[in-house]
mmCIF file of C-alpha atoms and ligand atoms in Angstrom:
data_model
loop_
_atom_site.group_PDB
_atom_site.id
_atom_site.type_symbol
_atom_site.label_atom_id
_atom_site.label_comp_id
_atom_site.label_asym_id
_atom_site.label_seq_id
_atom_site.Cartn_x
_atom_site.Cartn_y
_atom_site.Cartn_z
ATOM 1 C CA UNK U 2 -42.002 17.389 56.723
ATOM 2 C CA UNK U 3 -38.450 18.525 56.045
ATOM 3 C CA UNK U 4 -36.092 17.141 53.421
ATOM 4 C CA UNK U 5 -32.755 15.622 54.422
ATOM 5 C CA UNK U 6 -29.778 14.852 52.191
ATOM 6 C CA UNK U 7 -27.492 12.446 54.038
ATOM 7 C CA UNK U 8 -24.166 11.012 52.896
ATOM 8 C CA UNK U 9 -21.462 9.012 54.603
ATOM 9 C CA UNK U 10 -17.777 9.377 53.735
ATOM 10 C CA UNK U 11 -17.186 7.705 50.378
ATOM 11 C CA UNK U 12 -15.244 4.454 50.767
ATOM 12 C CA UNK U 13 -12.167 4.246 48.587
ATOM 13 C CA UNK U 14 -12.289 1.752 45.721
ATOM 14 C CA UNK U 15 -8.985 -0.020 46.420
ATOM 15 C CA UNK U 16 -10.190 -3.221 48.042
ATOM 16 C CA UNK U 17 -12.667 -4.479 50.603
ATOM 17 C CA UNK U 18 -12.964 -2.031 53.498
ATOM 18 C CA UNK U 19 -12.335 -3.052 57.102
ATOM 19 C CA UNK U 20 -15.132 -2.976 59.682
ATOM 20 C CA UNK U 21 -13.990 0.455 60.928
ATOM 21 C CA UNK U 22 -15.396 2.019 57.742
ATOM 22 C CA UNK U 23 -18.763 0.436 58.474
ATOM 23 C CA UNK U 24 -18.805 1.263 62.191
ATOM 24 C CA UNK U 25 -17.221 4.723 62.037
ATOM 25 C CA UNK U 26 -18.819 6.171 58.942
ATOM 26 C CA UNK U 27 -21.607 4.238 57.244
ATOM 27 C CA UNK U 28 -23.509 2.926 60.271
ATOM 28 C CA UNK U 29 -23.972 6.324 62.010
ATOM 29 C CA UNK U 30 -25.231 7.831 58.731
ATOM 30 C CA UNK U 31 -27.548 4.838 58.215
ATOM 31 C CA UNK U 32 -28.917 5.196 61.741
ATOM 32 C CA UNK U 33 -29.564 8.902 61.195
ATOM 33 C CA UNK U 34 -31.288 8.214 57.839
ATOM 34 C CA UNK U 35 -33.556 5.616 59.455
ATOM 35 C CA UNK U 36 -34.317 8.006 62.338
ATOM 36 C CA UNK U 37 -35.315 10.816 59.974
ATOM 37 C CA UNK U 38 -37.449 8.472 57.837
ATOM 38 C CA UNK U 39 -39.191 7.156 60.980
ATOM 39 C CA UNK U 40 -40.028 10.772 61.896
ATOM 40 C CA UNK U 41 -41.821 11.052 58.553
ATOM 41 C CA UNK U 42 -39.211 13.258 56.907
ATOM 42 C CA UNK U 43 -38.146 12.947 53.292
ATOM 43 C CA UNK U 44 -34.653 11.459 53.128
ATOM 44 C CA UNK U 45 -32.165 10.974 50.310
ATOM 45 C CA UNK U 46 -29.317 8.843 51.643
ATOM 46 C CA UNK U 47 -26.385 8.678 49.230
ATOM 47 C CA UNK U 48 -23.062 6.933 49.133
ATOM 48 C CA UNK U 49 -20.601 5.957 46.400
ATOM 49 C CA UNK U 50 -17.219 4.448 45.800
ATOM 50 C CA UNK U 51 -14.423 7.016 45.443
ATOM 51 C CA UNK U 52 -12.634 5.962 42.257
ATOM 52 C CA UNK U 53 -10.262 8.872 41.667
ATOM 53 C CA UNK U 54 -6.625 9.348 42.644
ATOM 54 C CA UNK U 55 -3.406 7.418 42.745
ATOM 55 C CA UNK U 56 -4.484 4.447 44.927
ATOM 56 C CA UNK U 57 -7.028 3.259 42.316
ATOM 57 C CA UNK U 58 -4.319 3.230 39.655
ATOM 58 C CA UNK U 59 -1.919 1.419 41.974
ATOM 59 C CA UNK U 60 -4.473 -1.222 43.049
ATOM 60 C CA UNK U 61 -5.512 -1.835 39.422
ATOM 61 C CA UNK U 62 -1.871 -2.297 38.389
ATOM 62 C CA UNK U 63 -1.348 -4.810 41.219
ATOM 63 C CA UNK U 64 -4.473 -6.716 40.117
ATOM 64 C CA UNK U 65 -3.196 -6.605 36.509
ATOM 65 C CA UNK U 66 -6.404 -4.888 35.318
ATOM 66 C CA UNK U 67 -7.246 -1.577 33.708
ATOM 67 C CA UNK U 68 -8.465 1.090 36.158
ATOM 68 C CA UNK U 69 -11.963 0.939 34.578
ATOM 69 C CA UNK U 70 -12.180 -2.867 34.905
ATOM 70 C CA UNK U 71 -10.836 -2.857 38.444
ATOM 71 C CA UNK U 72 -13.196 -0.100 39.616
ATOM 72 C CA UNK U 73 -16.265 -1.722 38.017
ATOM 73 C CA UNK U 74 -15.465 -5.013 39.716
ATOM 74 C CA UNK U 75 -14.741 -3.479 43.141
ATOM 75 C CA UNK U 76 -17.822 -1.262 42.976
ATOM 76 C CA UNK U 77 -19.953 -4.382 42.517
ATOM 77 C CA UNK U 78 -18.200 -6.032 45.490
ATOM 78 C CA UNK U 79 -18.638 -2.998 47.755
ATOM 79 C CA UNK U 80 -22.307 -2.520 46.735
ATOM 80 C CA UNK U 81 -22.980 -6.133 47.612
ATOM 81 C CA UNK U 82 -21.336 -5.682 51.020
ATOM 82 C CA UNK U 83 -23.516 -2.623 51.728
ATOM 83 C CA UNK U 84 -26.566 -4.688 50.787
ATOM 84 C CA UNK U 85 -25.371 -7.575 52.954
ATOM 85 C CA UNK U 86 -25.108 -5.269 55.969
ATOM 86 C CA UNK U 87 -28.569 -3.896 55.043
ATOM 87 C CA UNK U 88 -27.409 -0.304 54.846
ATOM 88 C CA UNK U 89 -30.384 1.737 53.681
ATOM 89 C CA UNK U 90 -28.702 3.797 50.932
ATOM 90 C CA UNK U 91 -31.181 5.200 48.420
ATOM 91 C CA UNK U 92 -28.375 5.205 45.882
ATOM 92 C CA UNK U 93 -24.899 3.694 45.973
ATOM 93 C CA UNK U 94 -23.125 5.331 43.059
ATOM 94 C CA UNK U 95 -19.645 5.853 41.697
ATOM 95 C CA UNK U 96 -17.495 9.001 41.703
ATOM 96 C CA UNK U 97 -16.536 8.045 38.120
ATOM 97 C CA UNK U 98 -20.133 8.408 36.838
ATOM 98 C CA UNK U 99 -20.808 10.930 34.021
ATOM 99 C CA UNK U 100 -23.298 12.656 36.359
ATOM 100 C CA UNK U 101 -20.638 13.206 38.996
ATOM 101 C CA UNK U 102 -18.132 14.429 36.403
ATOM 102 C CA UNK U 103 -20.666 16.953 35.079
ATOM 103 C CA UNK U 104 -21.536 18.179 38.574
ATOM 104 C CA UNK U 105 -17.871 18.475 39.600
ATOM 105 C CA UNK U 106 -17.026 20.384 36.413
ATOM 106 C CA UNK U 107 -19.988 22.677 37.053
ATOM 107 C CA UNK U 108 -18.648 23.603 40.509
ATOM 108 C CA UNK U 109 -15.042 23.887 39.271
ATOM 109 C CA UNK U 110 -16.282 26.179 36.472
ATOM 110 C CA UNK U 111 -18.099 28.418 38.952
ATOM 111 C CA UNK U 112 -14.954 28.625 41.117
ATOM 112 C CA UNK U 113 -12.811 29.454 38.064
ATOM 113 C CA UNK U 114 -15.290 32.146 36.936
ATOM 114 C CA UNK U 115 -15.042 33.699 40.394
ATOM 115 C CA UNK U 116 -11.235 33.731 40.130
ATOM 116 C CA UNK U 117 -10.820 31.253 42.958
ATOM 117 C CA UNK U 118 -8.594 28.770 41.107
ATOM 118 C CA UNK U 119 -4.911 29.511 40.549
ATOM 119 C CA UNK U 120 -2.118 27.591 38.866
ATOM 120 C CA UNK U 121 0.936 26.663 40.948
ATOM 121 C CA UNK U 122 4.183 24.847 40.257
ATOM 122 C CA UNK U 123 5.033 21.764 42.296
ATOM 123 C CA UNK U 124 8.116 19.546 42.536
ATOM 124 C CA UNK U 125 7.609 15.804 42.033
ATOM 125 C CA UNK U 126 9.774 12.736 42.327
ATOM 126 C CA UNK U 127 10.704 11.071 38.997
ATOM 127 C CA UNK U 128 11.555 7.389 38.577
ATOM 128 C CA UNK U 129 13.639 6.585 35.453
ATOM 129 C CA UNK U 130 12.927 2.853 35.955
ATOM 130 C CA UNK U 131 9.146 3.390 35.885
ATOM 131 C CA UNK U 132 9.434 6.135 33.276
ATOM 132 C CA UNK U 133 7.063 8.413 35.184
ATOM 133 C CA UNK U 134 6.604 10.926 37.965
ATOM 134 C CA UNK U 135 5.491 9.331 41.228
ATOM 135 C CA UNK U 136 2.707 10.806 43.375
ATOM 136 C CA UNK U 137 3.450 10.798 47.151
ATOM 137 C CA UNK U 138 1.583 7.549 47.697
ATOM 138 C CA UNK U 139 3.677 5.768 45.068
ATOM 139 C CA UNK U 140 6.791 6.212 47.182
ATOM 140 C CA UNK U 141 7.495 3.903 50.103
ATOM 141 C CA UNK U 142 10.293 3.872 52.633
ATOM 142 C CA UNK U 143 11.178 3.762 56.299
ATOM 143 C CA UNK U 144 9.308 6.158 58.606
ATOM 144 C CA UNK U 145 11.735 8.621 60.268
ATOM 145 C CA UNK U 146 9.402 8.786 63.270
ATOM 146 C CA UNK U 147 8.773 5.125 64.178
ATOM 147 C CA UNK U 148 11.000 3.068 61.875
ATOM 148 C CA UNK U 149 8.084 1.328 60.094
ATOM 149 C CA UNK U 150 9.569 0.042 56.837
ATOM 150 C CA UNK U 151 6.508 0.380 54.598
ATOM 151 C CA UNK U 152 5.562 4.010 55.275
ATOM 152 C CA UNK U 153 4.056 5.876 52.306
ATOM 153 C CA UNK U 154 5.248 9.206 50.975
ATOM 154 C CA UNK U 155 2.184 11.017 52.315
ATOM 155 C CA UNK U 156 1.703 9.290 55.674
ATOM 156 C CA UNK U 157 2.985 6.502 57.904
ATOM 157 C CA UNK U 158 0.159 4.028 58.468
ATOM 158 C CA UNK U 159 1.863 2.696 61.581
ATOM 159 C CA UNK U 160 2.248 5.911 63.634
ATOM 160 C CA UNK U 161 -0.104 8.108 61.463
ATOM 161 C CA UNK U 162 2.542 10.859 61.071
ATOM 162 C CA UNK U 163 2.020 13.047 57.981
ATOM 163 C CA UNK U 164 5.083 12.846 55.750
ATOM 164 C CA UNK U 165 6.674 14.255 52.634
ATOM 165 C CA UNK U 166 8.378 11.734 50.319
ATOM 166 C CA UNK U 167 11.721 13.431 51.090
ATOM 167 C CA UNK U 168 11.270 12.572 54.806
ATOM 168 C CA UNK U 169 11.436 8.829 54.085
ATOM 169 C CA UNK U 170 14.592 6.855 54.808
ATOM 170 C CA UNK U 171 15.567 4.569 51.877
ATOM 171 C CA UNK U 172 12.743 5.771 49.604
ATOM 172 C CA UNK U 173 11.716 3.450 46.772
ATOM 173 C CA UNK U 174 9.072 3.297 44.069
ATOM 174 C CA UNK U 175 5.925 1.446 45.177
ATOM 175 C CA UNK U 176 5.527 0.251 41.574
ATOM 176 C CA UNK U 177 8.933 -1.220 40.722
ATOM 177 C CA UNK U 178 10.755 -1.066 44.071
ATOM 178 C CA UNK U 179 13.453 1.006 42.333
ATOM 179 C CA UNK U 180 15.563 3.246 44.594
ATOM 180 C CA UNK U 181 16.809 5.278 41.615
ATOM 181 C CA UNK U 182 14.543 8.280 42.205
HETATM 182 ZN ZN1 ZN J 3 5.771 5.954 61.508
#
């Protein structure tokens, strides 16, 4: 008997996922987990909601909730969906769990000890109206490649082209809609 640790890509917390997430990521991992269990192997099949990064903050603000409230609610919704589709996860956790924070800090600490982390300066867009710096995803505008009017500062969802916020035509804040950037 061999031991298998299986994960599927962690679905992002900002809303109910489309069927592509199920078909393209979770179902193949589920199939493989079931196959290994049927062969008599020991399997730990893990998944979790990814609750870090700008989109969680943005989705929570749109729902008029704190990030913690929003993530707790959406995690419950996504867990229930996984159950409904009978995905055989042994554990469906959260990237915001204290266990995950401790593990991540452990690895980051090891990398820092080995001198593999360096500090760099980066330029960011500032919005006086919002009173804050805006991450790439917080900036929307027209895609220079295909003309899609709701392209994000990191990527156009219409033509999938990778972008920088400065590539966008008529850039605006995704929070306030302000063009004073
Ligand atoms: Zn585009």
